[in-house]
GROMACS .gro file of C-alpha atoms in nm:
model
  391
    1MET     CA    1   1.596  -1.610  -2.876
    2THR     CA    2   1.762  -1.907  -2.705
    3ILE     CA    3   1.570  -2.159  -2.452
    4ALA     CA    4   1.755  -2.035  -2.170
    5ASP     CA    5   1.606  -1.665  -2.137
    6ARG     CA    6   1.285  -1.719  -2.210
    7TRP     CA    7   1.316  -1.748  -1.808
    8LEU     CA    8   1.464  -1.438  -1.761
    9LEU     CA    9   1.191  -1.105  -1.602
   10PRO     CA   10   1.256  -0.755  -1.664
   11ASP     CA   11   1.532  -0.584  -1.487
   12GLY     CA   12   1.394  -0.475  -1.196
   13VAL     CA   13   1.040  -0.663  -1.196
   14GLU     CA   14   1.045  -1.037  -0.981
   15GLU     CA   15   0.934  -1.325  -0.823
   16LEU     CA   16   0.788  -1.475  -0.466
   17LEU     CA   17   0.915  -1.842  -0.464
   18PRO     CA   18   0.700  -2.039  -0.183
   19GLU     CA   19   0.905  -1.919   0.048
   20GLN     CA   20   0.859  -1.597   0.036
   21ALA     CA   21   0.575  -1.563  -0.090
   22GLU     CA   22   0.446  -1.743   0.255
   23GLN     CA   23   0.599  -1.451   0.455
   24VAL     CA   24   0.447  -1.184   0.208
   25GLU     CA   25   0.117  -1.322   0.255
   26ALA     CA   26   0.142  -1.338   0.626
   27LEU     CA   27   0.271  -0.974   0.670
   28ARG     CA   28  -0.047  -0.865   0.462
   29ARG     CA   29  -0.331  -1.048   0.662
   30LYS     CA   30  -0.156  -0.938   0.951
   31LEU     CA   31  -0.115  -0.570   0.876
   32LEU     CA   32  -0.472  -0.555   0.772
   33ASP     CA   33  -0.632  -0.649   1.081
   34LEU     CA   34  -0.424  -0.405   1.233
   35TYR     CA   35  -0.570  -0.157   1.038
   36HIS     CA   36  -0.869  -0.314   1.079
   37THR     CA   37  -0.853  -0.307   1.512
   38TRP     CA   38  -0.768   0.082   1.383
   39GLY     CA   39  -1.046   0.098   1.208
   40TYR     CA   40  -0.949   0.171   0.850
   41GLU     CA   41  -1.175  -0.039   0.589
   42LEU     CA   42  -0.961  -0.252   0.320
   43VAL     CA   43  -1.079  -0.176  -0.074
   44MET     CA   44  -0.943  -0.338  -0.366
   45PRO     CA   45  -0.914  -0.079  -0.673
   46PRO     CA   46  -0.865  -0.211  -1.062
   47LEU     CA   47  -0.539  -0.267  -1.159
   48LEU     CA   48  -0.552   0.009  -1.439
   49GLU     CA   49  -0.758   0.290  -1.471
   50PHE     CA   50  -0.812   0.563  -1.724
   51THR     CA   51  -0.539   0.835  -1.762
   52ASP     CA   52  -0.754   1.024  -1.710
   53SER     CA   53  -0.794   0.994  -1.282
   54LEU     CA   54  -0.594   0.765  -1.265
   55LEU     CA   55  -0.340   1.063  -1.314
   56VAL     CA   56  -0.540   1.334  -1.242
   57GLY     CA   57  -0.332   1.572  -0.968
   58LEU     CA   58   0.039   1.397  -0.860
   59GLY     CA   59   0.285   1.564  -1.138
   60LYS     CA   60   0.533   1.499  -1.386
   61ASP     CA   61   0.741   1.150  -1.190
   62VAL     CA   62   0.425   0.972  -1.166
   63ASP     CA   63   0.324   0.997  -1.510
   64LEU     CA   64   0.715   0.877  -1.581
   65GLN     CA   65   0.571   0.551  -1.364
   66THR     CA   66   0.291   0.450  -1.592
   67PHE     CA   67   0.222   0.240  -1.819
   68LYS     CA   68  -0.027   0.341  -2.049
   69VAL     CA   69  -0.179   0.069  -2.265
   70VAL     CA   70  -0.506   0.150  -2.560
   71ASP     CA   71  -0.854   0.070  -2.420
   72GLN     CA   72  -0.941  -0.184  -2.733
   73LEU     CA   73  -1.379  -0.064  -2.630
   74SER     CA   74  -1.369   0.271  -2.614
   75GLY     CA   75  -0.997   0.344  -2.833
   76ARG     CA   76  -0.906   0.573  -2.401
   77THR     CA   77  -0.595   0.499  -2.329
   78MET     CA   78  -0.586   0.328  -1.976
   79GLY     CA   79  -0.220   0.296  -1.781
   80ILE     CA   80  -0.135   0.010  -1.526
   81ARG     CA   81  -0.130   0.169  -1.143
   82PRO     CA   82   0.182   0.285  -1.037
   83ASP     CA   83   0.077   0.457  -0.693
   84MET     CA   84  -0.270   0.346  -0.534
   85THR     CA   85  -0.333   0.723  -0.365
   86THR     CA   86  -0.497   0.825  -0.642
   87GLN     CA   87  -0.852   0.564  -0.674
   88ILE     CA   88  -0.824   0.592  -0.296
   89ALA     CA   89  -0.927   0.956  -0.294
   90ARG     CA   90  -1.206   0.880  -0.593
   91ILE     CA   91  -1.356   0.582  -0.418
   92ASP     CA   92  -1.354   0.826  -0.111
   93ALA     CA   93  -1.512   1.137  -0.291
   94HIS     CA   94  -1.645   0.945  -0.595
   95CYS     CA   95  -1.832   0.629  -0.468
   96LEU     CA   96  -1.834   0.637  -0.100
   97LYS     CA   97  -1.991   0.927  -0.038
   98ARG     CA   98  -1.922   0.978   0.321
   99ASP     CA   99  -1.929   1.292   0.554
  100GLY     CA  100  -1.693   1.271   0.840
  101ALA     CA  101  -1.384   1.119   0.833
  102VAL     CA  102  -1.316   0.803   0.629
  103ARG     CA  103  -1.039   0.567   0.709
  104LEU     CA  104  -0.989   0.378   0.439
  105CYS     CA  105  -0.681   0.073   0.414
  106TYR     CA  106  -0.570  -0.122   0.081
  107ALA     CA  107  -0.302  -0.393  -0.040
  108GLY     CA  108  -0.150  -0.509  -0.408
  109SER     CA  109   0.090  -0.459  -0.684
  110VAL     CA  110   0.209  -0.098  -0.822
  111LEU     CA  111   0.397  -0.110  -1.122
  112HIS     CA  112   0.643   0.148  -1.237
  113THR     CA  113   0.866   0.182  -1.611
  114ARG     CA  114   1.169   0.299  -1.426
  115PRO     CA  115   1.280   0.207  -0.981
  116LYS     CA  116   1.242   0.536  -0.770
  117THR     CA  117   1.654   0.412  -0.669
  118LEU     CA  118   1.919   0.211  -0.783
  119MET     CA  119   1.784  -0.069  -0.517
  120ALA     CA  120   1.420  -0.057  -0.576
  121SER     CA  121   1.166  -0.332  -0.728
  122ARG     CA  122   0.948  -0.190  -1.075
  123SER     CA  123   0.694  -0.444  -0.909
  124PRO     CA  124   0.596  -0.296  -0.534
  125ILE     CA  125   0.294  -0.475  -0.293
  126GLN     CA  126   0.185  -0.180  -0.212
  127LEU     CA  127   0.003  -0.110   0.115
  128GLY     CA  128  -0.112   0.149   0.317
  129ALA     CA  129  -0.354   0.368   0.498
  130GLU     CA  130  -0.581   0.711   0.439
  131LEU     CA  131  -0.753   0.908   0.640
  132TYR     CA  132  -0.984   1.134   0.440
  133GLY     CA  133  -1.251   1.448   0.573
  134ASP     CA  134  -0.994   1.531   0.887
  135SER     CA  135  -0.792   1.853   0.834
  136SER     CA  136  -0.634   1.863   1.183
  137ILE     CA  137  -0.316   1.744   1.325
  138ASP     CA  138  -0.458   1.485   1.500
  139SER     CA  139  -0.504   1.287   1.177
  140ASP     CA  140  -0.152   1.326   1.074
  141ILE     CA  141  -0.087   1.176   1.398
  142GLU     CA  142  -0.266   0.917   1.353
  143ILE     CA  143  -0.182   0.722   0.992
  144ILE     CA  144   0.210   0.854   1.179
  145SER     CA  145   0.149   0.602   1.499
  146LEU     CA  146  -0.028   0.379   1.247
  147MET     CA  147   0.302   0.373   0.995
  148LEU     CA  148   0.545   0.322   1.258
  149GLU     CA  149   0.328   0.037   1.407
  150THR     CA  150   0.306  -0.143   1.063
  151LEU     CA  151   0.673  -0.176   1.075
  152ARG     CA  152   0.715  -0.185   1.433
  153ALA     CA  153   0.393  -0.516   1.352
  154SER     CA  154   0.651  -0.675   1.131
  155GLY     CA  155   0.960  -0.695   1.364
  156ILE     CA  156   1.189  -0.344   1.247
  157ALA     CA  157   1.340  -0.228   1.425
  158ASN     CA  158   1.602   0.081   1.559
  159ILE     CA  159   1.350   0.322   1.336
  160THR     CA  160   1.374   0.640   1.199
  161LEU     CA  161   1.093   0.912   1.171
  162ASP     CA  162   1.208   1.218   0.906
  163LEU     CA  163   0.956   1.489   0.950
  164GLY     CA  164   0.931   1.846   0.694
  165HIS     CA  165   0.652   2.038   0.614
  166VAL     CA  166   0.633   2.123   0.234
  167SER     CA  167   0.395   2.440   0.339
  168ILE     CA  168   0.746   2.677   0.452
  169TYR     CA  169   0.908   2.647   0.106
  170ARG     CA  170   0.599   2.696  -0.033
  171ALA     CA  171   0.463   3.037   0.194
  172LEU     CA  172   0.865   3.134   0.139
  173LEU     CA  173   0.951   3.123  -0.343
  174ALA     CA  174   0.615   3.288  -0.272
  175GLU     CA  175   0.698   3.549  -0.107
  176ALA     CA  176   1.079   3.530  -0.325
  177GLY     CA  177   0.868   3.534  -0.662
  178LEU     CA  178   1.055   3.346  -0.854
  179GLU     CA  179   1.028   3.299  -1.210
  180GLU     CA  180   0.878   2.971  -1.320
  181GLU     CA  181   1.209   2.866  -1.504
  182ALA     CA  182   1.398   2.980  -1.184
  183LYS     CA  183   1.124   2.819  -0.967
  184GLN     CA  184   1.217   2.485  -1.090
  185ALA     CA  185   1.608   2.539  -1.106
  186LEU     CA  186   1.593   2.582  -0.759
  187PHE     CA  187   1.323   2.296  -0.661
  188ASP     CA  188   1.582   2.074  -0.852
  189ALA     CA  189   1.869   2.122  -0.697
  190LEU     CA  190   1.692   2.181  -0.294
  191GLN     CA  191   1.633   1.758  -0.472
  192ARG     CA  192   1.988   1.711  -0.530
  193LYS     CA  193   2.023   1.928  -0.164
  194SER     CA  194   2.315   2.148  -0.334
  195GLY     CA  195   2.411   2.405  -0.127
  196THR     CA  196   2.590   2.549  -0.375
  197GLU     CA  197   2.420   2.551  -0.638
  198ILE     CA  198   2.083   2.682  -0.453
  199ASN     CA  199   2.275   2.934  -0.332
  200ALA     CA  200   2.417   3.084  -0.675
  201LEU     CA  201   2.054   3.069  -0.775
  202ILE     CA  202   1.901   3.290  -0.462
  203ALA     CA  203   2.143   3.488  -0.587
  204ALA     CA  204   2.085   3.511  -0.899
  205HIS     CA  205   1.700   3.566  -0.855
  206VAL     CA  206   1.616   3.620  -0.550
  207CYS     CA  207   1.572   4.078  -0.466
  208GLN     CA  208   1.448   4.042  -0.144
  209PRO     CA  209   1.738   4.016   0.159
  210GLN     CA  210   1.537   3.834   0.404
  211VAL     CA  211   1.391   3.599   0.187
  212ALA     CA  212   1.725   3.475   0.003
  213SER     CA  213   1.796   3.475   0.403
  214MET     CA  214   1.565   3.242   0.494
  215MET     CA  215   1.569   3.011   0.141
  216GLN     CA  216   1.997   2.956   0.150
  217ALA     CA  217   1.889   2.851   0.548
  218LEU     CA  218   1.658   2.595   0.491
  219THR     CA  219   1.900   2.322   0.315
  220GLN     CA  220   2.134   2.353   0.746
  221LEU     CA  221   1.735   2.312   0.927
  222ASN     CA  222   1.821   1.933   0.997
  223GLY     CA  223   1.824   1.698   1.258
  224GLY     CA  224   1.712   1.657   1.563
  225ARG     CA  225   1.441   1.837   1.822
  226GLU     CA  226   1.720   2.139   1.813
  227VAL     CA  227   1.586   2.199   1.446
  228LEU     CA  228   1.262   2.321   1.575
  229SER     CA  229   1.423   2.563   1.763
  230GLU     CA  230   1.634   2.732   1.558
  231ALA     CA  231   1.444   2.723   1.263
  232ALA     CA  232   1.189   2.962   1.475
  233THR     CA  233   1.496   3.216   1.500
  234VAL     CA  234   1.625   3.168   1.169
  235LEU     CA  235   1.234   3.180   1.026
  236ALA     CA  236   1.108   3.472   1.242
  237ALA     CA  237   1.063   3.707   0.989
  238ALA     CA  238   0.855   3.442   0.721
  239GLY     CA  239   0.461   3.443   0.781
  240GLU     CA  240   0.193   3.316   0.901
  241GLN     CA  241   0.230   2.976   0.720
  242VAL     CA  242   0.567   2.905   0.816
  243GLN     CA  243   0.488   2.923   1.205
  244LEU     CA  244   0.225   2.733   1.166
  245ALA     CA  245   0.432   2.463   0.954
  246LEU     CA  246   0.694   2.488   1.315
  247ALA     CA  247   0.367   2.503   1.520
  248GLU     CA  248   0.237   2.151   1.320
  249LEU     CA  249   0.633   1.962   1.270
  250GLY     CA  250   0.669   1.981   1.664
  251LYS     CA  251   0.287   1.929   1.786
  252VAL     CA  252   0.362   1.633   1.616
  253ALA     CA  253   0.732   1.522   1.770
  254ASP     CA  254   0.583   1.639   2.075
  255SER     CA  255   0.324   1.341   2.015
  256ILE     CA  256   0.543   1.101   1.870
  257ALA     CA  257   0.777   1.105   2.170
  258ALA     CA  258   0.505   1.061   2.361
  259ARG     CA  259   0.383   0.742   2.225
  260MET     CA  260   0.663   0.582   2.126
  261PRO     CA  261   1.001   0.663   2.227
  262ASP     CA  262   1.216   0.399   2.156
  263VAL     CA  263   1.161   0.558   1.787
  264ASN     CA  264   1.446   0.831   1.641
  265ILE     CA  265   1.285   1.141   1.520
  266TYR     CA  266   1.508   1.378   1.210
  267PHE     CA  267   1.356   1.644   1.074
  268ASP     CA  268   1.424   1.800   0.713
  269LEU     CA  269   1.229   2.152   0.666
  270SER     CA  270   1.395   2.100   0.292
  271GLU     CA  271   1.234   1.800   0.225
  272LEU     CA  272   1.026   1.848  -0.064
  273ARG     CA  273   0.902   1.450  -0.104
  274GLY     CA  274   0.629   1.433  -0.288
  275TYR     CA  275   0.619   1.853  -0.403
  276HIS     CA  276   0.366   1.873  -0.658
  277TYR     CA  277   0.084   1.749  -0.436
  278HIS     CA  278   0.153   1.687  -0.035
  279THR     CA  279   0.043   1.970   0.099
  280GLY     CA  280   0.180   1.990   0.433
  281LEU     CA  281   0.331   1.749   0.677
  282VAL     CA  282   0.589   1.500   0.463
  283PHE     CA  283   0.690   1.245   0.697
  284ALA     CA  284   0.919   0.876   0.632
  285ALA     CA  285   1.031   0.588   0.767
  286LEU     CA  286   1.397   0.541   0.760
  287ALA     CA  287   1.538   0.136   0.859
  288PRO     CA  288   1.891   0.023   0.828
  289GLY     CA  289   1.984  -0.245   0.544
  290LEU     CA  290   1.765  -0.048   0.352
  291GLY     CA  291   1.910   0.218   0.075
  292GLN     CA  292   1.562   0.365   0.081
  293ALA     CA  293   1.275   0.476   0.282
  294VAL     CA  294   1.089   0.148   0.435
  295ALA     CA  295   0.738   0.377   0.458
  296ASN     CA  296   0.662   0.684   0.355
  297GLY     CA  297   0.274   0.939   0.321
  298GLY     CA  298   0.184   1.306   0.364
  299ARG     CA  299  -0.087   1.557   0.367
  300TYR     CA  300  -0.266   1.599   0.054
  301ASP     CA  301  -0.545   1.846   0.065
  302ASP     CA  302  -0.578   1.873  -0.246
  303VAL     CA  303  -0.606   1.553  -0.488
  304GLY     CA  304  -0.936   1.495  -0.431
  305LYS     CA  305  -1.162   1.873  -0.590
  306VAL     CA  306  -1.018   1.700  -0.915
  307PHE     CA  307  -1.342   1.412  -0.838
  308GLY     CA  308  -1.602   1.693  -0.735
  309ARG     CA  309  -1.537   1.687  -0.363
  310ALA     CA  310  -1.208   1.837  -0.144
  311ARG     CA  311  -1.194   1.658   0.119
  312PRO     CA  312  -0.869   1.658   0.342
  313ALA     CA  313  -0.652   1.363   0.336
  314THR     CA  314  -0.290   1.199   0.513
  315GLY     CA  315  -0.204   0.849   0.440
  316PHE     CA  316   0.116   0.604   0.396
  317SER     CA  317   0.273   0.362   0.261
  318THR     CA  318   0.502   0.046   0.222
  319ASP     CA  319   0.600  -0.188  -0.013
  320LEU     CA  320   0.577  -0.543   0.152
  321LYS     CA  321   0.907  -0.675  -0.042
  322ALA     CA  322   1.070  -0.393   0.090
  323LEU     CA  323   0.957  -0.504   0.501
  324LEU     CA  324   1.068  -0.808   0.319
  325GLN     CA  325   1.422  -0.741   0.323
  326LEU     CA  326   1.458  -0.682   0.603
  327LEU     CA  327   1.336  -0.932   0.829
  328PRO     CA  328   1.509  -1.277   0.881
  329ALA     CA  329   1.449  -1.535   0.652
  330THR     CA  330   1.226  -1.819   0.778
  331ALA     CA  331   1.304  -2.230   0.792
  332ALA     CA  332   1.146  -2.394   0.534
  333GLN     CA  333   0.803  -2.537   0.675
  334SER     CA  334   0.925  -2.923   0.565
  335HIS     CA  335   0.764  -3.098   0.938
  336LYS     CA  336   0.460  -2.903   0.924
  337ALA     CA  337   0.295  -3.171   0.717
  338ILE     CA  338   0.041  -3.518   0.708
  339ALA     CA  339   0.100  -3.789   0.403
  340ALA     CA  340  -0.230  -3.948   0.397
  341PRO     CA  341  -0.270  -4.236   0.082
  342ASN     CA  342  -0.366  -4.256  -0.240
  343SER     CA  343  -0.713  -4.439  -0.158
  344ASP     CA  344  -1.120  -4.338  -0.253
  345ASP     CA  345  -1.248  -4.514   0.112
  346LEU     CA  346  -1.505  -4.202   0.182
  347ALA     CA  347  -1.361  -4.232   0.557
  348LEU     CA  348  -0.996  -4.141   0.514
  349TRP     CA  349  -1.146  -3.835   0.297
  350GLN     CA  350  -1.329  -3.738   0.601
  351ALA     CA  351  -1.034  -3.758   0.864
  352ILE     CA  352  -0.862  -3.536   0.571
  353GLN     CA  353  -1.106  -3.342   0.553
  354GLN     CA  354  -1.128  -3.276   0.959
  355LEU     CA  355  -0.812  -3.249   0.986
  356ARG     CA  356  -0.794  -2.967   0.711
  357ALA     CA  357  -1.006  -2.841   0.929
  358GLN     CA  358  -0.838  -2.747   1.157
  359GLY     CA  359  -0.545  -2.556   0.989
  360GLU     CA  360  -0.348  -2.884   0.886
  361ARG     CA  361  -0.199  -2.931   0.614
  362VAL     CA  362  -0.277  -3.278   0.454
  363LEU     CA  363  -0.101  -3.398   0.152
  364GLN     CA  364  -0.244  -3.644  -0.045
  365THR     CA  365   0.024  -3.960  -0.187
  366LEU     CA  366  -0.065  -3.952  -0.607
  367SER     CA  367  -0.024  -4.237  -0.781
  368GLU     CA  368   0.212  -4.474  -0.769
  369GLN     CA  369   0.392  -4.255  -0.510
  370THR     CA  370   0.447  -4.364  -0.167
  371ALA     CA  371   0.563  -4.126   0.076
  372VAL     CA  372   0.586  -3.699   0.108
  373ALA     CA  373   0.904  -3.510   0.159
  374ALA     CA  374   0.760  -3.205   0.323
  375CYS     CA  375   0.539  -3.496   0.547
  376ASP     CA  376   0.653  -3.601   0.915
  377ARG     CA  377   0.341  -3.771   1.054
  378GLN     CA  378   0.072  -4.028   0.831
  379LEU     CA  379  -0.272  -4.099   0.850
  380VAL     CA  380  -0.262  -4.499   0.894
  381LEU     CA  381  -0.593  -4.716   0.966
  382GLU     CA  382  -0.596  -4.863   1.267
  383GLN     CA  383  -0.871  -5.079   1.396
  384GLY     CA  384  -1.047  -4.923   1.093
  385THR     CA  385  -1.053  -4.532   1.224
  386TRP     CA  386  -0.792  -4.331   1.060
  387VAL     CA  387  -0.550  -4.169   1.269
  388VAL     CA  388  -0.186  -3.932   1.275
  389LYS     CA  389   0.073  -4.146   1.391
  390PRO     CA  390   0.449  -4.023   1.314
  391LEU     CA  391   0.584  -4.073   1.005
   0.00000   0.00000   0.00000
């Protein structure tokens, strides 16, 4: 390896330089303060855990996204977290053990073996909120509202809310009675939105014409509010679980439209994001300028069961690095500091500390240095008192 190669970072792994880091940290503080006003408590799970608890219940996709190492103390396999959702569920179920609704929030780095999309980072800074202990649709509405408020507080406009419900596909799949191999093939085709392949699989494996017709219709049930009216007709013969899911989608849409009329609402009834662990509503926020969802989430009631408490749960997360891409670049903060001379004068030190306590940036010159380029003011001694003057 040459010296020129030593500064290279792995693909998809970035560092944030001062201006970007300041933006991200300011945004992190602002959003965690926002969550505090909504009653969400901050938790800080560890960067790595035993894979037995870190990956439980999240499906094969998350397992493949996890970097694994061997613990030198125990000999057990540990994983560097690719997602913090399971960690937060463990904290709620095993550590807090509270009854009733529990609201938790978090922010921290995660690591992926591969980027989720071509433009995605492999080292996101994940920030999110989770609500445990309440199975009502009101919890989903609160979490979705907080997700949208997160984007608003970040300065992001023209937001589209994408709504789906995995119970619809699950219910139809149960009625179809497919073999495991056919289920996986159909799931893969739905993920790719391949209508021709979906129709061929359904025609070959679904014997009941009515169920086949409803499953084929799923790929076309996407768009505005009219989709729910169309679904009510097309899926009228489906079971109670499907009807309840459609009713939940309608209630969420009504609530969000009333609270945030500027948000565009889009429905996709074949959306299977997080299918292996989500149990109900799934949702994502889209914004112009980013080729992926800027935030997403859903209901995942079964995750806490493996930690001894089957708690209802819903939540969302976003990547602060992705949010940064949508924000305007800030001007370099080169004129917001005070230069102080290099001196052992105790009165000077006290003046510097007093200014810093007031939130001022004070840079003291070092050795032979006579000025600091980042400063527009200076501390000067006038009649025995240190005062701030223009530089």
